[in-house]
Short mmCIF file of C-alpha atoms in Angstrom, two decimals:
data_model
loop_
_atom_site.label_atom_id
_atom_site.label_comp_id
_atom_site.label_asym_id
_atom_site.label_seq_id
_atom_site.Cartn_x
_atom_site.Cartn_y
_atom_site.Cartn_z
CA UNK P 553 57.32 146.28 -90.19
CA UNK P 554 53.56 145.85 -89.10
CA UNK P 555 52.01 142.03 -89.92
CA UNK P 556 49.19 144.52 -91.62
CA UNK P 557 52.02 145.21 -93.61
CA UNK P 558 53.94 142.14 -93.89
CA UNK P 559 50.65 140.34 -94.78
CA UNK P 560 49.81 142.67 -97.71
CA UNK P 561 53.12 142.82 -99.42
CA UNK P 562 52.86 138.61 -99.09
CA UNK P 563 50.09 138.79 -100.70
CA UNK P 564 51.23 141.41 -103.40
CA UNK P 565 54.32 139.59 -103.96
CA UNK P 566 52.91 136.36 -104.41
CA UNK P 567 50.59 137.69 -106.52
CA UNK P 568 53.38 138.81 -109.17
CA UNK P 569 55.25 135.79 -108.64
CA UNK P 570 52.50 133.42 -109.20
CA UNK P 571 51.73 135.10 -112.55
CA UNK P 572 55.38 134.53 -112.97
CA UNK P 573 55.29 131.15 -112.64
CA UNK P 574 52.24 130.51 -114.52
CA UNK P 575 54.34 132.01 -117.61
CA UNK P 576 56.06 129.45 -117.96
CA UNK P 577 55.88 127.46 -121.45
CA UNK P 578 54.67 123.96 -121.68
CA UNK P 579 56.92 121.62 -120.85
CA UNK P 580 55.60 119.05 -123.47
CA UNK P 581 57.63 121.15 -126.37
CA UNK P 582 54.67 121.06 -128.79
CA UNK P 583 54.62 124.44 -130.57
CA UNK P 584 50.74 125.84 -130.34
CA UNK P 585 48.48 126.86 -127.20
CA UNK P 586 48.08 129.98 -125.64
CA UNK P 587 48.79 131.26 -122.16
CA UNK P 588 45.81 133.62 -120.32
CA UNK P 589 47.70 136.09 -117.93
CA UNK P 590 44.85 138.31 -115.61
CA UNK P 591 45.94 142.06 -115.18
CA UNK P 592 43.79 144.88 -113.91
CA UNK P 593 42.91 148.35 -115.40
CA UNK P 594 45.06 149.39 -112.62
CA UNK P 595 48.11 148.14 -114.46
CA UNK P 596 47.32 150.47 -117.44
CA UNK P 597 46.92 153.52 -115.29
CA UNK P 598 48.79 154.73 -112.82
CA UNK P 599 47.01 154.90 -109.17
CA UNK P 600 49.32 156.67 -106.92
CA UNK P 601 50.66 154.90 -103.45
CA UNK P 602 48.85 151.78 -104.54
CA UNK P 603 51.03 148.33 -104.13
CA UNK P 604 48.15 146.52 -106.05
CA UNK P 605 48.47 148.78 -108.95
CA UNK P 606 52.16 148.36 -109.34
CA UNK P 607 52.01 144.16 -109.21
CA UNK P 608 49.37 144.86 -112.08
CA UNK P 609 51.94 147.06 -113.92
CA UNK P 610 54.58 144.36 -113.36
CA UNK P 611 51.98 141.63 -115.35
CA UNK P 612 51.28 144.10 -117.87
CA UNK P 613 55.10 143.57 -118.50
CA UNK P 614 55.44 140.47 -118.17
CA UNK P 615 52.69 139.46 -120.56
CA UNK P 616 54.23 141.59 -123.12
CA UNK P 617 57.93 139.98 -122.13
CA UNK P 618 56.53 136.50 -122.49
CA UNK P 619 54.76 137.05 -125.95
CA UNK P 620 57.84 137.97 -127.72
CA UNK P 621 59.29 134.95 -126.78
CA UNK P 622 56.54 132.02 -127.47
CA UNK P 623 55.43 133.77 -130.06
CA UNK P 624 57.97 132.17 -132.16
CA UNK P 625 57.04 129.03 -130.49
CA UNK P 626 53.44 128.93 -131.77
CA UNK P 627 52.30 130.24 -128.68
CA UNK P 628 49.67 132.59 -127.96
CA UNK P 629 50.05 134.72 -124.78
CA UNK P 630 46.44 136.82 -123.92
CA UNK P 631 46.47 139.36 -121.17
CA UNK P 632 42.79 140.16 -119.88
CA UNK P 633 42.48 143.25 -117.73
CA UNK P 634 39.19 143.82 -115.90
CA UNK P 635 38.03 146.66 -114.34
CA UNK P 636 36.06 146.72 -111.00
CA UNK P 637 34.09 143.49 -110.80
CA UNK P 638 31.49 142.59 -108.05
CA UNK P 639 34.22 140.47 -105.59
CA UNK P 640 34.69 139.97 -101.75
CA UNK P 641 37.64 141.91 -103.16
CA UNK P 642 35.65 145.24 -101.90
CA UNK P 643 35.57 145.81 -97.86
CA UNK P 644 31.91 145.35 -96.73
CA UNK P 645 30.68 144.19 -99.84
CA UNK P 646 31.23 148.34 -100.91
CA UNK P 647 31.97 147.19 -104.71
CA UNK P 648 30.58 150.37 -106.76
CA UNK P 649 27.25 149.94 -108.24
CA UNK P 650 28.53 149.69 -111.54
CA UNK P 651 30.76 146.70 -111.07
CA UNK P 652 30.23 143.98 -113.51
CA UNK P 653 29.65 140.37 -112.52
CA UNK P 654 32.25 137.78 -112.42
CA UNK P 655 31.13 136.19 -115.46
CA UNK P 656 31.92 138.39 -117.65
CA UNK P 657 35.56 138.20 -117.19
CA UNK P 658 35.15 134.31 -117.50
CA UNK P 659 33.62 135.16 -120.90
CA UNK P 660 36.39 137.40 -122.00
CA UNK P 661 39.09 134.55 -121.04
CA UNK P 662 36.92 131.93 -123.17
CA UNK P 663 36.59 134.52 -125.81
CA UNK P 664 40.75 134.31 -125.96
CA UNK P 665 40.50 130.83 -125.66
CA UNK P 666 38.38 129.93 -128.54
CA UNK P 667 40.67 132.11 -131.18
CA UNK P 668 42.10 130.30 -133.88
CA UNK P 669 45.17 128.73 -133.95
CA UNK P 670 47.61 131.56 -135.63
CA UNK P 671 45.65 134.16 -134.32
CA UNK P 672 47.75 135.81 -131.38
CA UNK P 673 44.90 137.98 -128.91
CA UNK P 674 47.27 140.02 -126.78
CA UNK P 675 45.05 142.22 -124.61
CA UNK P 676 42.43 142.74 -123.80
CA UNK P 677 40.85 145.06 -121.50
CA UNK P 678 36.85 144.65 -120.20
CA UNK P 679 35.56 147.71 -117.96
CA UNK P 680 31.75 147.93 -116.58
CA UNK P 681 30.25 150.90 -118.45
CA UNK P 682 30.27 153.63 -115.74
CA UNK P 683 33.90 153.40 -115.01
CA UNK P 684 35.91 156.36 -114.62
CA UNK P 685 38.80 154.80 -114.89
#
């Protein structure tokens, strides 16, 4: 196996497993809060031969996994799935012309934040208008 190769599944790996960790609940015991998982569009559609697709599948599950169970803790779990955004996440700063700004994913998260307590926000997904997928 090639370190190009090595490196990238590290990185894709971790990237699952650190969501994985994240989800866990809190450790205080308190019923109430909500958990903010970040997906992708590319783990709602399939993209063939793409690792970073299939780590974005496997947080789409686990989102859905994890609110079944702190749900009947009080616990809100939110997954937020952007589509492109403008990122050093493109080689050559290439994003697509369309991509939206970091921001507003960060306003999408504080949207889920700032719901209710006993309102449970499962998904949702934010795409720049010009997106084909």
């Amino acid at each position: 196996m090639s370190s190009v190769t090595f490196g990238w599944r590290r990185r894709e790996c971790g990237r699952t497993w650190s969501k994985d960790r994240a989800g866990s609940a809190p450790a205080s015991g308190e019923p109430g809060g909500r958990l903010v998982l970040i997906g992708s569009v590319a783990g709602l559609k399939n993209s063939p031969a793409n690792l970073y697709s299939a780590t974005k599948w496997a947080v789409t599950g686990l989102a859905e996994n994890l609110r079944m169970y702190a749900t009947t803790r009080g616990i809100g779990i939110t997954l937020v799935n952007p589509g492109m955004i403008d990122t050093p996440f493109w080689p050559g700063d290439s994003a697509p012309s369309f991509a939206m700004p970091p921001q507003h994913v960060a306003e999408a998260i504080c949207f889920a934040l700032d719901q209710p307590a006993g309102v449970d926000l499962n998904t949702l997904t934010i795409r720049p208008i010009g997106q084909p997928v």
